[in-house]
Coordinates of C-alpha atoms in Angstrom, one line a residue:
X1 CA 82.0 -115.7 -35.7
X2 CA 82.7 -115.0 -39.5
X3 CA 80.0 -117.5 -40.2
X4 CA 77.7 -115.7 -38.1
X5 CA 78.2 -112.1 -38.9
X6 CA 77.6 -113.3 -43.0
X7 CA 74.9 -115.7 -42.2
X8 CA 72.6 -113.1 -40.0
X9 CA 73.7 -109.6 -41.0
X10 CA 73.9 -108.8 -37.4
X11 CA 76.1 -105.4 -36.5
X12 CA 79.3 -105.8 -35.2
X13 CA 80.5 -102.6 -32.8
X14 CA 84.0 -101.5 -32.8
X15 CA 84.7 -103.0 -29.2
X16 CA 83.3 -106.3 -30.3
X17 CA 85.7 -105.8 -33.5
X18 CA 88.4 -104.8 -31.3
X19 CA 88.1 -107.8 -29.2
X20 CA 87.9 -110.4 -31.9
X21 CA 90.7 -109.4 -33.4
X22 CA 88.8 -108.5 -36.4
X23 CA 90.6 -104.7 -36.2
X24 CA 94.0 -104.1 -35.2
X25 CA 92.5 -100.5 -32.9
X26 CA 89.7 -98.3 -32.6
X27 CA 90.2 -94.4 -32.8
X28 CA 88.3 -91.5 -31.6
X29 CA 87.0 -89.5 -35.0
X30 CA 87.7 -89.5 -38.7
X31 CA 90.7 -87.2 -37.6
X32 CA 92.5 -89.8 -36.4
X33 CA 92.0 -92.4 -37.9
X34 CA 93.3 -90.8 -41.7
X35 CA 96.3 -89.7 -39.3
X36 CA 96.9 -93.2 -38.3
X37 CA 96.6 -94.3 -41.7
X38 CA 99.0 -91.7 -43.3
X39 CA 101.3 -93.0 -40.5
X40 CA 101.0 -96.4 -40.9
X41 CA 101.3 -96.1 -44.6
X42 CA 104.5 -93.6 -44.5
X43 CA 106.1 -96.4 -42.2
X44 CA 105.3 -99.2 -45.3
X45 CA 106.5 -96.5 -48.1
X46 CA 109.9 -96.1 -45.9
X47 CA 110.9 -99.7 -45.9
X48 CA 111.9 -101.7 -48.9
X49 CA 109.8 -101.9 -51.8
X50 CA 111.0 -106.0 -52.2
X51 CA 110.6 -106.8 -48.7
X52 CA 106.7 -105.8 -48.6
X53 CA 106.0 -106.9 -52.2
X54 CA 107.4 -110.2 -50.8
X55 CA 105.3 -110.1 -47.5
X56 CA 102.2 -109.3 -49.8
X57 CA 102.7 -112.3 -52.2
X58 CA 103.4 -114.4 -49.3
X59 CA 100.9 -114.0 -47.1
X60 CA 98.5 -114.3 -50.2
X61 CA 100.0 -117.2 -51.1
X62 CA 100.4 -118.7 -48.0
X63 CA 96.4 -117.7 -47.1
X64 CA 95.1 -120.8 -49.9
X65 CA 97.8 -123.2 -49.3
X66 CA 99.2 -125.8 -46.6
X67 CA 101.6 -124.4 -44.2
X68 CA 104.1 -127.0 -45.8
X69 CA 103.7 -125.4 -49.0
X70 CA 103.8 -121.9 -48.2
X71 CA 107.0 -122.4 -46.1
X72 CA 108.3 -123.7 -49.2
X73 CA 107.5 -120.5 -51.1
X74 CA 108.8 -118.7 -48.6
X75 CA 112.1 -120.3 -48.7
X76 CA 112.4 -119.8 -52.2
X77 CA 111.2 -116.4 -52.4
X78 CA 113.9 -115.2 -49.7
X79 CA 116.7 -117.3 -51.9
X80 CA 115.4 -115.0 -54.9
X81 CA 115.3 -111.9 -53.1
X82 CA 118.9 -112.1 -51.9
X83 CA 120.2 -111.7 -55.0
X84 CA 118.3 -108.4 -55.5
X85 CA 120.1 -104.7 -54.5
X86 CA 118.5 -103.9 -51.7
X87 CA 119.8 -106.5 -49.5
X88 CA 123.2 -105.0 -50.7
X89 CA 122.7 -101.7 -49.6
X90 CA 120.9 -103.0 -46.3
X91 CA 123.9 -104.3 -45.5
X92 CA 126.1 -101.5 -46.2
X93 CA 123.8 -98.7 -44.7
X94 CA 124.1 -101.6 -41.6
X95 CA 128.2 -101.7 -41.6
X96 CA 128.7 -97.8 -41.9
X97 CA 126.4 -97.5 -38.8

């Protein structure tokens, strides 16, 4: 489909995105759709900075490589990141809970 949309400039519709999985939803006006987006990026700016710098690099990374190799830099990427100090208060904000 990819192919086709760059090969014959043909319009895709938001239902036709919707159903290819090319857009994740469809909203009613320019309203909602800059509420969703504040909402979807307050959700990202409330988690931990590490975790979705991490995420980022590794779904970039694992988009041009083998799945072999970007398990691999997965694995070593979580080893890293559990030294860092956010896993340290994760676990403590968990335990007082």
């Amino acid at each position: 489909l990819l192919r086709e949309l760059a090969y014959t400039a043909r319009e895709m519709h938001a239902a036709e995105a919707l159903s290819c999985g090319f857009v994740s939803r469809v909203l009613d006006d320019k309203d909602a759709v800059v509420d969703a987006a504040i909402e979807t990026a307050t959700t990202i700016a409330a988690k931990s900075p590490v975790a979705v710098e991490g995420t980022k690099r590794n779904l970039c990374y694992s988009r041009d490589h083998s799945v072999d190799e970007g398990l691999a830099y997965v694995a070593t990427w979580n080893a890293a990141m559990l030294q860092t100090v956010d896993i340290t208060k994760g676990m403590q904000a968990f335990a007082t809970k």
